[in-house]
Structures are given as structure tokens and as C-alpha cells.
């Protein structure tokens, strides 16, 4: 049964519902869980199989129909800008050596999509990083993708959220089930089912969001996963958000206000995420994506099978 609040969210979408064209990729964090690797290299630039993490995230945006990406960077993160820029000397060198495929590969990275950059001068939290992108986003809905969360697959999580937004005009955040005894590691959703064709049981109305609850206090085992589609009203909510845990402005706190004032969906997306900003998550992503890799998968699988564990 859909509650009156969820029904209200569905019958009063803002008209017209604007297209989601932009995405914000916060990538200004210090990556302390991955030291010492991240002392001089941004964690978003750590390589997973054959490309930096953030390229997977940019590719997810492109596959989801995003036209303009805004990357929020900080001190020591300029290699991210270089990666998505043209590299004329390298391209010329490769062409001259007859390495046409490699030259095209390098060029494709910079031709994929329009990318803008803005800097968060201090890492004051994920919510603050999103707020820094306010002027570049303007008055339109936008996606947020964490630069160190990988969700590979043919059906991008961001596209799934855009479909929810486009159908309802209400913001949506991706959630996935986690073991009940691990809720203290995540932002957890307190939601009520709001089944709606074509989204069915995967759609929930967010009643509240709880940051890292102990298992006994957790309202569910649905964890926020690092993909969001939000209306521009989130900026006003973030401006009213007081610093929370770690004296940081938390995106979760801003979204709690949004959920109360305008409604918010949680969507149990189809797919699997890797927290590649964490050493174990990074290793899992590396092994699983290597196994799926067209060129390397077969020989890597044979190597793993032959390992004497
Ligand atoms: P994390 O909490 O995973 O990033 O934030 P972190 O703070 O760099 O990591 P640890 O905990 O110290 O290892 C999720 C995403 O939000 C960005 C990060 O770059 C990451 O992609 N972020 C976080 C910002 O852009 N600014 C911030 O102030 C905090």
C-alpha cells in the first residue's frame, strides 16, 4: 500500500520535469583510509585493472546520458584534470610510432564529455563538496556520483535513478542491502515501500536517514551507495545544514531536510558496488573487474585457479 505521503510525491511532480543533464563528482577528500598510497596520488586516480577509478565513474555518467560533468577537486588533485584533458604531445608521439589504437584511446578519454572543475578549498565534508558545485549546476536537477565508488555493469545505477526522477520529479538515492551487523559502516535508510510501476518493490519513500547506526538501532539494512539524483533544492537544504559528524557538512543531513520538505526516494538499484576508497573494496574491485576484462579475464582466471591458497 502506498502511503498518503508517497502518493502525494507521485501526483504532484514539479512541472515540467527537467532533464538530468549534469553530474557532480566530489573528489576532494583526503583518502586517509588509503594511506600511504594517497599521500601524493589522489585516490580517485588509483588504477583499477587498466584505468583510474574516476574514469569508470565518468564512463557511468556518459552511459547514463549525462552531458556535463563537474568534478570537485582540491589541493594535490591536478592529475585528475590532466587525465581528462587532451595530451597533444603524447598523441603525436604515439601516432609517429604507428600506435594508432593507443593514440585513439588517449584521445577518446578527453572527447567523452564536457568536464568542468571547481575546487573545495578545504575538505569540509561531502555535503560541502556538493554545495561548492552550486553555481555550476544552476537551477536544474543533477546526479552525484562518488569518485571512489565503482558500480560496473551494463545498466548504470545513475541511469536507473534518472529514470525514477524523470518519472516522478522527486530526487532518488541508490541503496543496496548490507549485512545487518554492518549497518554501523553506512548511512542507512528508514523507508516505507512505495511500489509503483515500473519500479515495483524497488522504490521506497525515505522517512529518514540515519548515519552509521548500530545494528540494534538500524531502521533497515538498506545502505546509501554513492549515487544520487537530486533537485536543485538540495543546495538550499545544504546551506541550512549544520556541521555534523567530524565537524563536516554531511550530504546525508542535507538530504534529511530534503526528504522532509520535498520527499525523496530510495531505490534498490540493480547492480553491485565497490568502495574502492577502502583497501579491501579496492582489491575486490580489481579482482572482479580483471576477471570480467575481455583481454585479461581468461588468463587471470587461470592464474587464480593455479594459485596454491
Ligand atoms: P570519503 O569519506 O570516502 O572520502 O568521501 P575521504 O574523506 O577522502 O576518505 P577517507 O575516509 O579519508 O579515506 C566520499 C567521496 O566524497 C569526496 C571524496 O573525495 C570521495 O570521493 N569528498 C569527501 C569530498 O570531495 N570532500 C570532502 O570534504 C569529503
mmCIF file of C-alpha atoms and ligand atoms in Angstrom:
data_model
loop_
_atom_site.group_PDB
_atom_site.id
_atom_site.type_symbol
_atom_site.label_atom_id
_atom_site.label_comp_id
_atom_site.label_asym_id
_atom_site.label_seq_id
_atom_site.Cartn_x
_atom_site.Cartn_y
_atom_site.Cartn_z
ATOM 1 C CA UNK A 1 0.000 0.000 0.000
ATOM 2 C CA UNK A 2 1.375 3.397 -0.948
ATOM 3 C CA UNK A 3 1.208 5.861 1.983
ATOM 4 C CA UNK A 4 -0.526 9.253 1.560
ATOM 5 C CA UNK A 5 2.891 10.967 1.617
ATOM 6 C CA UNK A 6 4.292 8.727 -1.119
ATOM 7 C CA UNK A 7 1.109 9.141 -3.150
ATOM 8 C CA UNK A 8 1.430 12.924 -2.751
ATOM 9 C CA UNK A 9 5.006 12.762 -4.073
ATOM 10 C CA UNK A 10 3.718 10.934 -7.121
ATOM 11 C CA UNK A 11 0.734 13.094 -8.018
ATOM 12 C CA UNK A 12 2.433 16.456 -7.579
ATOM 13 C CA UNK A 13 5.646 16.280 -9.552
ATOM 14 C CA UNK A 14 7.069 19.678 -10.457
ATOM 15 C CA UNK A 15 6.042 20.536 -13.983
ATOM 16 C CA UNK A 16 7.706 20.333 -16.319
ATOM 17 C CA UNK A 17 10.184 17.737 -15.015
ATOM 18 C CA UNK A 18 13.572 18.897 -16.214
ATOM 19 C CA UNK A 19 16.090 16.619 -17.883
ATOM 20 C CA UNK A 20 19.042 15.465 -15.756
ATOM 21 C CA UNK A 21 21.992 16.737 -17.828
ATOM 22 C CA UNK A 22 24.674 17.399 -15.225
ATOM 23 C CA UNK A 23 26.593 15.328 -12.697
ATOM 24 C CA UNK A 24 28.745 16.367 -9.758
ATOM 25 C CA UNK A 25 31.667 14.106 -8.845
ATOM 26 C CA UNK A 26 33.067 15.057 -5.420
ATOM 27 C CA UNK A 27 36.732 14.097 -5.464
ATOM 28 C CA UNK A 28 38.296 16.453 -2.931
ATOM 29 C CA UNK A 29 38.581 14.095 0.040
ATOM 30 C CA UNK A 30 41.965 13.271 1.542
ATOM 31 C CA UNK A 31 41.656 9.485 1.190
ATOM 32 C CA UNK A 32 43.098 8.751 4.622
ATOM 33 C CA UNK A 33 41.859 5.130 4.546
ATOM 34 C CA UNK A 34 44.223 4.504 1.671
ATOM 35 C CA UNK A 35 47.454 5.965 3.024
ATOM 36 C CA UNK A 36 50.275 5.872 2.137
ATOM 37 C CA UNK A 37 49.124 5.369 -1.481
ATOM 38 C CA UNK A 38 47.156 8.625 -1.326
ATOM 39 C CA UNK A 39 49.908 10.794 0.108
ATOM 40 C CA UNK A 40 50.758 12.250 -3.319
ATOM 41 C CA UNK A 41 48.255 10.483 -5.630
ATOM 42 C CA UNK A 42 44.522 11.245 -5.446
ATOM 43 C CA UNK A 43 42.642 8.076 -4.512
ATOM 44 C CA UNK A 44 40.313 8.700 -7.462
ATOM 45 C CA UNK A 45 43.388 8.249 -9.694
ATOM 46 C CA UNK A 46 44.376 4.871 -8.260
ATOM 47 C CA UNK A 47 44.326 2.348 -11.072
ATOM 48 C CA UNK A 48 41.772 -0.461 -11.179
ATOM 49 C CA UNK A 49 42.896 -3.005 -13.823
ATOM 50 C CA UNK A 50 43.712 -0.565 -16.624
ATOM 51 C CA UNK A 51 42.232 2.820 -15.805
ATOM 52 C CA UNK A 52 41.849 5.173 -12.853
ATOM 53 C CA UNK A 53 38.755 4.744 -10.702
ATOM 54 C CA UNK A 54 37.321 8.090 -11.671
ATOM 55 C CA UNK A 55 37.299 7.116 -15.349
ATOM 56 C CA UNK A 56 34.856 4.290 -14.534
ATOM 57 C CA UNK A 57 32.659 6.868 -12.810
ATOM 58 C CA UNK A 58 32.861 9.299 -15.753
ATOM 59 C CA UNK A 59 32.013 6.430 -18.117
ATOM 60 C CA UNK A 60 28.957 5.617 -15.975
ATOM 61 C CA UNK A 61 27.848 9.249 -16.395
ATOM 62 C CA UNK A 62 28.268 9.083 -20.161
ATOM 63 C CA UNK A 63 26.369 5.769 -20.349
ATOM 64 C CA UNK A 64 23.586 7.418 -18.318
ATOM 65 C CA UNK A 65 23.164 10.297 -20.772
ATOM 66 C CA UNK A 66 24.932 12.966 -18.696
ATOM 67 C CA UNK A 67 26.201 15.823 -20.875
ATOM 68 C CA UNK A 68 28.248 17.905 -18.432
ATOM 69 C CA UNK A 69 30.343 16.638 -15.529
ATOM 70 C CA UNK A 70 31.520 18.855 -12.692
ATOM 71 C CA UNK A 71 34.420 17.394 -10.749
ATOM 72 C CA UNK A 72 35.044 18.893 -7.313
ATOM 73 C CA UNK A 73 38.772 18.711 -6.695
ATOM 74 C CA UNK A 74 41.186 20.062 -4.108
ATOM 75 C CA UNK A 75 44.852 20.564 -3.461
ATOM 76 C CA UNK A 76 47.061 17.864 -4.989
ATOM 77 C CA UNK A 77 44.337 16.626 -7.355
ATOM 78 C CA UNK A 78 45.513 18.207 -10.622
ATOM 79 C CA UNK A 79 46.291 14.796 -12.179
ATOM 80 C CA UNK A 80 42.510 14.303 -12.429
ATOM 81 C CA UNK A 81 42.294 17.359 -14.693
ATOM 82 C CA UNK A 82 45.269 16.186 -16.751
ATOM 83 C CA UNK A 83 43.688 12.771 -17.227
ATOM 84 C CA UNK A 84 40.555 14.189 -18.881
ATOM 85 C CA UNK A 85 42.446 16.836 -20.875
ATOM 86 C CA UNK A 86 43.959 16.499 -24.371
ATOM 87 C CA UNK A 87 47.569 15.268 -24.379
ATOM 88 C CA UNK A 88 48.824 16.513 -27.787
ATOM 89 C CA UNK A 89 52.485 15.572 -27.278
ATOM 90 C CA UNK A 90 51.611 12.024 -26.199
ATOM 91 C CA UNK A 91 49.105 11.613 -29.045
ATOM 92 C CA UNK A 92 51.679 12.862 -31.591
ATOM 93 C CA UNK A 93 54.342 10.553 -30.185
ATOM 94 C CA UNK A 94 52.005 7.535 -30.427
ATOM 95 C CA UNK A 95 50.932 8.447 -33.987
ATOM 96 C CA UNK A 96 54.564 8.785 -35.087
ATOM 97 C CA UNK A 97 55.353 5.340 -33.644
ATOM 98 C CA UNK A 98 52.385 3.887 -35.581
ATOM 99 C CA UNK A 99 50.460 3.234 -32.363
ATOM 100 C CA UNK A 100 47.167 4.490 -33.787
ATOM 101 C CA UNK A 101 44.953 2.482 -31.431
ATOM 102 C CA UNK A 102 46.714 3.800 -28.354
ATOM 103 C CA UNK A 103 46.555 7.368 -29.716
ATOM 104 C CA UNK A 104 42.796 6.984 -30.289
ATOM 105 C CA UNK A 105 42.359 5.517 -26.792
ATOM 106 C CA UNK A 106 44.107 8.513 -25.223
ATOM 107 C CA UNK A 107 42.060 10.975 -27.302
ATOM 108 C CA UNK A 108 38.752 9.263 -26.503
ATOM 109 C CA UNK A 109 39.214 9.987 -22.799
ATOM 110 C CA UNK A 110 39.247 13.731 -23.393
ATOM 111 C CA UNK A 111 36.491 13.628 -26.034
ATOM 112 C CA UNK A 112 33.976 11.645 -23.950
ATOM 113 C CA UNK A 113 32.080 14.514 -22.357
ATOM 114 C CA UNK A 114 32.369 18.135 -21.243
ATOM 115 C CA UNK A 115 34.112 18.325 -17.867
ATOM 116 C CA UNK A 116 34.344 21.392 -15.612
ATOM 117 C CA UNK A 117 36.287 21.676 -12.378
ATOM 118 C CA UNK A 118 35.764 23.556 -9.200
ATOM 119 C CA UNK A 119 37.795 23.405 -6.017
ATOM 120 C CA UNK A 120 36.785 22.715 -2.498
ATOM 121 C CA UNK A 121 39.390 24.711 -0.619
ATOM 122 C CA UNK A 122 39.136 22.558 2.496
ATOM 123 C CA UNK A 123 37.674 19.059 2.830
ATOM 124 C CA UNK A 124 34.700 20.164 4.921
ATOM 125 C CA UNK A 125 32.561 17.157 4.050
ATOM 126 C CA UNK A 126 30.686 15.558 1.185
ATOM 127 C CA UNK A 127 27.706 17.908 1.590
ATOM 128 C CA UNK A 128 30.038 20.903 1.448
ATOM 129 C CA UNK A 129 31.722 19.485 -1.693
ATOM 130 C CA UNK A 130 28.315 19.264 -3.414
ATOM 131 C CA UNK A 131 27.493 22.812 -2.307
ATOM 132 C CA UNK A 132 30.705 24.063 -3.898
ATOM 133 C CA UNK A 133 29.258 22.982 -7.290
ATOM 134 C CA UNK A 134 26.072 25.038 -6.811
ATOM 135 C CA UNK A 135 26.821 27.785 -9.341
ATOM 136 C CA UNK A 136 27.988 25.338 -11.996
ATOM 137 C CA UNK A 137 24.863 23.213 -11.588
ATOM 138 C CA UNK A 138 22.419 26.123 -11.521
ATOM 139 C CA UNK A 139 18.686 25.633 -11.213
ATOM 140 C CA UNK A 140 18.335 22.091 -12.543
ATOM 141 C CA UNK A 141 18.308 18.525 -11.225
ATOM 142 C CA UNK A 142 21.647 16.765 -11.235
ATOM 143 C CA UNK A 143 23.319 13.474 -10.404
ATOM 144 C CA UNK A 144 26.001 12.983 -7.744
ATOM 145 C CA UNK A 145 28.463 10.107 -8.081
ATOM 146 C CA UNK A 146 31.181 9.457 -5.531
ATOM 147 C CA UNK A 147 34.533 9.358 -7.286
ATOM 148 C CA UNK A 148 35.711 6.280 -5.396
ATOM 149 C CA UNK A 149 32.603 4.078 -5.609
ATOM 150 C CA UNK A 150 32.528 1.786 -8.628
ATOM 151 C CA UNK A 151 29.281 0.233 -9.873
ATOM 152 C CA UNK A 152 30.166 -1.588 -13.066
ATOM 153 C CA UNK A 153 27.551 -3.081 -15.359
ATOM 154 C CA UNK A 154 25.558 -2.546 -18.491
ATOM 155 C CA UNK A 155 22.621 -0.913 -16.668
ATOM 156 C CA UNK A 156 24.218 2.048 -14.844
ATOM 157 C CA UNK A 157 22.907 2.842 -11.366
ATOM 158 C CA UNK A 158 22.848 6.541 -12.270
ATOM 159 C CA UNK A 159 20.604 5.849 -15.273
ATOM 160 C CA UNK A 160 18.254 3.874 -13.015
ATOM 161 C CA UNK A 161 17.954 6.871 -10.663
ATOM 162 C CA UNK A 162 17.492 9.289 -13.559
ATOM 163 C CA UNK A 163 14.586 7.123 -14.762
ATOM 164 C CA UNK A 164 12.967 7.415 -11.297
ATOM 165 C CA UNK A 165 13.480 11.190 -11.247
ATOM 166 C CA UNK A 166 12.249 11.638 -14.803
ATOM 167 C CA UNK A 167 9.070 9.673 -13.995
ATOM 168 C CA UNK A 168 8.272 11.397 -10.680
ATOM 169 C CA UNK A 169 10.163 14.715 -10.452
ATOM 170 C CA UNK A 170 11.358 13.665 -6.972
ATOM 171 C CA UNK A 171 15.007 13.057 -6.014
ATOM 172 C CA UNK A 172 16.230 9.477 -5.674
ATOM 173 C CA UNK A 173 19.200 7.854 -3.956
ATOM 174 C CA UNK A 174 20.636 4.424 -4.679
ATOM 175 C CA UNK A 175 20.527 1.899 -1.849
ATOM 176 C CA UNK A 176 21.627 -1.699 -1.502
ATOM 177 C CA UNK A 177 21.236 -4.384 1.126
ATOM 178 C CA UNK A 178 24.139 -4.849 3.532
ATOM 179 C CA UNK A 179 24.549 -7.471 6.274
ATOM 180 C CA UNK A 180 22.557 -6.437 9.340
ATOM 181 C CA UNK A 181 25.697 -6.486 11.529
ATOM 182 C CA UNK A 182 27.448 -3.964 9.235
ATOM 183 C CA UNK A 183 24.941 -1.091 9.404
ATOM 184 C CA UNK A 184 27.339 0.952 11.580
ATOM 185 C CA UNK A 185 29.537 1.402 8.485
ATOM 186 C CA UNK A 186 26.904 3.092 6.313
ATOM 187 C CA UNK A 187 24.203 5.713 6.008
ATOM 188 C CA UNK A 188 21.013 3.705 6.461
ATOM 189 C CA UNK A 189 17.558 4.420 5.077
ATOM 190 C CA UNK A 190 14.357 4.400 7.079
ATOM 191 C CA UNK A 191 11.910 3.874 4.254
ATOM 192 C CA UNK A 192 8.446 2.665 3.517
ATOM 193 C CA UNK A 193 7.540 0.662 0.433
ATOM 194 C CA UNK A 194 6.039 2.765 -2.335
ATOM 195 C CA UNK A 195 5.626 0.205 -5.112
ATOM 196 C CA UNK A 196 4.925 1.896 -8.413
ATOM 197 C CA UNK A 197 5.031 0.592 -11.927
ATOM 198 C CA UNK A 198 7.523 0.315 -13.500
ATOM 199 C CA UNK A 199 9.713 0.457 -10.367
ATOM 200 C CA UNK A 200 7.775 -2.022 -8.211
ATOM 201 C CA UNK A 201 9.149 -3.125 -4.846
ATOM 202 C CA UNK A 202 12.492 -1.439 -5.502
ATOM 203 C CA UNK A 203 11.054 2.001 -4.730
ATOM 204 C CA UNK A 204 10.756 3.282 -1.152
ATOM 205 C CA UNK A 205 9.763 6.648 0.263
ATOM 206 C CA UNK A 206 12.504 7.944 2.549
ATOM 207 C CA UNK A 207 11.081 8.671 6.003
ATOM 208 C CA UNK A 208 14.506 9.384 7.461
ATOM 209 C CA UNK A 209 18.210 8.721 7.004
ATOM 210 C CA UNK A 210 20.409 7.544 9.847
ATOM 211 C CA UNK A 211 24.191 7.890 9.732
ATOM 212 C CA UNK A 212 26.046 4.706 10.784
ATOM 213 C CA UNK A 213 23.510 3.239 13.270
ATOM 214 C CA UNK A 214 24.408 0.297 15.493
ATOM 215 C CA UNK A 215 22.669 -2.864 14.211
ATOM 216 C CA UNK A 216 20.171 -2.774 17.108
ATOM 217 C CA UNK A 217 19.146 0.806 16.226
ATOM 218 C CA UNK A 218 19.171 0.448 12.441
ATOM 219 C CA UNK A 219 15.751 1.021 10.829
ATOM 220 C CA UNK A 220 16.692 -1.277 7.921
ATOM 221 C CA UNK A 221 19.697 -2.867 6.245
ATOM 222 C CA UNK A 222 19.466 -0.627 3.167
ATOM 223 C CA UNK A 223 22.658 1.378 2.809
ATOM 224 C CA UNK A 224 23.191 4.547 0.777
ATOM 225 C CA UNK A 225 25.535 3.626 -2.043
ATOM 226 C CA UNK A 226 27.190 6.716 -3.550
ATOM 227 C CA UNK A 227 24.778 7.529 -6.385
ATOM 228 C CA UNK A 228 22.127 10.250 -6.114
ATOM 229 C CA UNK A 229 19.843 12.275 -8.362
ATOM 230 C CA UNK A 230 18.790 15.446 -6.598
ATOM 231 C CA UNK A 231 16.695 18.508 -7.338
ATOM 232 C CA UNK A 232 18.394 21.928 -7.091
ATOM 233 C CA UNK A 233 16.517 22.468 -3.792
ATOM 234 C CA UNK A 234 19.234 20.338 -2.153
ATOM 235 C CA UNK A 235 21.539 23.388 -2.243
ATOM 236 C CA UNK A 236 19.196 25.387 -0.034
ATOM 237 C CA UNK A 237 18.932 22.354 2.293
ATOM 238 C CA UNK A 238 22.733 22.084 2.468
ATOM 239 C CA UNK A 239 23.059 25.794 3.223
ATOM 240 C CA UNK A 240 20.826 25.208 6.237
ATOM 241 C CA UNK A 241 22.739 22.092 7.329
ATOM 242 C CA UNK A 242 24.880 22.457 10.431
ATOM 243 C CA UNK A 243 28.237 20.659 10.565
ATOM 244 C CA UNK A 244 27.684 17.154 11.918
ATOM 245 C CA UNK A 245 29.963 14.151 12.452
ATOM 246 C CA UNK A 246 33.661 15.110 12.202
ATOM 247 C CA UNK A 247 32.619 18.786 12.019
ATOM 248 C CA UNK A 248 31.810 18.182 8.342
ATOM 249 C CA UNK A 249 28.719 19.195 6.397
ATOM 250 C CA UNK A 250 27.183 15.843 5.621
ATOM 251 C CA UNK A 251 25.211 15.246 2.443
ATOM 252 C CA UNK A 252 23.038 12.828 4.427
ATOM 253 C CA UNK A 253 21.961 15.646 6.772
ATOM 254 C CA UNK A 254 21.045 17.881 3.823
ATOM 255 C CA UNK A 255 19.057 15.042 2.270
ATOM 256 C CA UNK A 256 17.138 14.526 5.543
ATOM 257 C CA UNK A 257 15.837 18.093 5.198
ATOM 258 C CA UNK A 258 15.057 17.483 1.528
ATOM 259 C CA UNK A 259 13.185 14.257 2.353
ATOM 260 C CA UNK A 260 11.042 16.104 4.895
ATOM 261 C CA UNK A 261 10.304 19.143 2.774
ATOM 262 C CA UNK A 262 10.037 17.771 -0.775
ATOM 263 C CA UNK A 263 10.190 13.993 -0.489
ATOM 264 C CA UNK A 264 12.961 11.649 -1.558
ATOM 265 C CA UNK A 265 13.006 8.138 -2.953
ATOM 266 C CA UNK A 266 15.369 5.343 -2.040
ATOM 267 C CA UNK A 267 15.802 2.990 -4.970
ATOM 268 C CA UNK A 268 17.166 -0.530 -4.577
ATOM 269 C CA UNK A 269 19.222 -0.396 -7.741
ATOM 270 C CA UNK A 270 20.187 -3.401 -9.836
ATOM 271 C CA UNK A 271 23.931 -3.901 -9.558
ATOM 272 C CA UNK A 272 26.832 -4.246 -7.184
ATOM 273 C CA UNK A 273 29.065 -1.518 -5.763
ATOM 274 C CA UNK A 274 32.709 -1.497 -4.714
ATOM 275 C CA UNK A 275 34.024 1.042 -2.246
ATOM 276 C CA UNK A 276 37.356 1.458 -3.971
ATOM 277 C CA UNK A 277 38.380 4.157 -1.487
ATOM 278 C CA UNK A 278 38.900 1.347 1.010
ATOM 279 C CA UNK A 279 41.793 -1.103 0.620
ATOM 280 C CA UNK A 280 39.688 -4.280 0.734
ATOM 281 C CA UNK A 281 36.991 -2.806 -1.519
ATOM 282 C CA UNK A 282 39.707 -1.769 -3.953
ATOM 283 C CA UNK A 283 41.139 -5.299 -4.049
ATOM 284 C CA UNK A 284 37.689 -6.814 -4.626
ATOM 285 C CA UNK A 285 37.029 -4.370 -7.477
ATOM 286 C CA UNK A 286 40.420 -5.124 -9.015
ATOM 287 C CA UNK A 287 39.981 -8.911 -8.926
ATOM 288 C CA UNK A 288 36.386 -8.932 -10.142
ATOM 289 C CA UNK A 289 36.889 -6.371 -12.899
ATOM 290 C CA UNK A 290 40.060 -8.153 -14.022
ATOM 291 C CA UNK A 291 38.078 -11.405 -14.285
ATOM 292 C CA UNK A 292 35.480 -9.606 -16.438
ATOM 293 C CA UNK A 293 38.094 -7.923 -18.633
ATOM 294 C CA UNK A 294 37.974 -9.046 -22.283
ATOM 295 C CA UNK A 295 41.730 -9.147 -22.782
ATOM 296 C CA UNK A 296 42.873 -10.308 -19.358
ATOM 297 C CA UNK A 297 39.956 -12.251 -17.872
ATOM 298 C CA UNK A 298 40.753 -15.720 -19.133
ATOM 299 C CA UNK A 299 44.448 -15.757 -18.265
ATOM 300 C CA UNK A 300 43.830 -14.055 -14.926
ATOM 301 C CA UNK A 301 41.228 -16.710 -14.041
ATOM 302 C CA UNK A 302 43.707 -19.461 -14.966
ATOM 303 C CA UNK A 303 46.341 -17.755 -12.797
ATOM 304 C CA UNK A 304 43.984 -17.538 -9.801
ATOM 305 C CA UNK A 305 42.947 -21.183 -10.175
ATOM 306 C CA UNK A 306 46.591 -22.269 -10.203
ATOM 307 C CA UNK A 307 47.410 -20.273 -7.047
ATOM 308 C CA UNK A 308 48.152 -22.506 -4.093
ATOM 309 C CA UNK A 309 45.984 -20.825 -1.469
HETATM 310 P P1 LIG B 1 35.014 9.649 1.657
HETATM 311 O O1 LIG B 1 34.694 9.839 3.071
HETATM 312 O O2 LIG B 1 35.083 8.268 1.093
HETATM 313 O O3 LIG B 1 36.379 10.366 1.262
HETATM 314 O O4 LIG B 1 34.063 10.541 0.779
HETATM 315 P P2 LIG B 1 37.650 10.741 2.065
HETATM 316 O O5 LIG B 1 37.317 11.675 3.157
HETATM 317 O O6 LIG B 1 38.634 11.182 1.032
HETATM 318 O O7 LIG B 1 38.111 9.312 2.571
HETATM 319 P P3 LIG B 1 38.804 8.799 3.896
HETATM 320 O O8 LIG B 1 37.656 8.406 4.766
HETATM 321 O O9 LIG B 1 39.670 9.892 4.452
HETATM 322 O O10 LIG B 1 39.611 7.618 3.422
HETATM 323 C C1 LIG B 1 33.386 10.108 -0.388
HETATM 324 C C2 LIG B 1 33.697 10.988 -1.580
HETATM 325 O O11 LIG B 1 33.477 12.348 -1.270
HETATM 326 C C3 LIG B 1 34.627 13.127 -1.555
HETATM 327 C C4 LIG B 1 35.789 12.142 -1.559
HETATM 328 O O12 LIG B 1 36.799 12.594 -2.447
HETATM 329 C C5 LIG B 1 35.141 10.860 -2.039
HETATM 330 O O13 LIG B 1 35.140 10.739 -3.454
HETATM 331 N N1 LIG B 1 34.772 14.170 -0.538
HETATM 332 C C6 LIG B 1 34.716 13.873 0.792
HETATM 333 C C7 LIG B 1 34.975 15.474 -0.936
HETATM 334 O O14 LIG B 1 35.018 15.778 -2.149
HETATM 335 N N2 LIG B 1 35.145 16.438 0.015
HETATM 336 C C8 LIG B 1 35.099 16.166 1.350
HETATM 337 O O15 LIG B 1 35.251 17.113 2.156
HETATM 338 C C9 LIG B 1 34.890 14.844 1.739
#
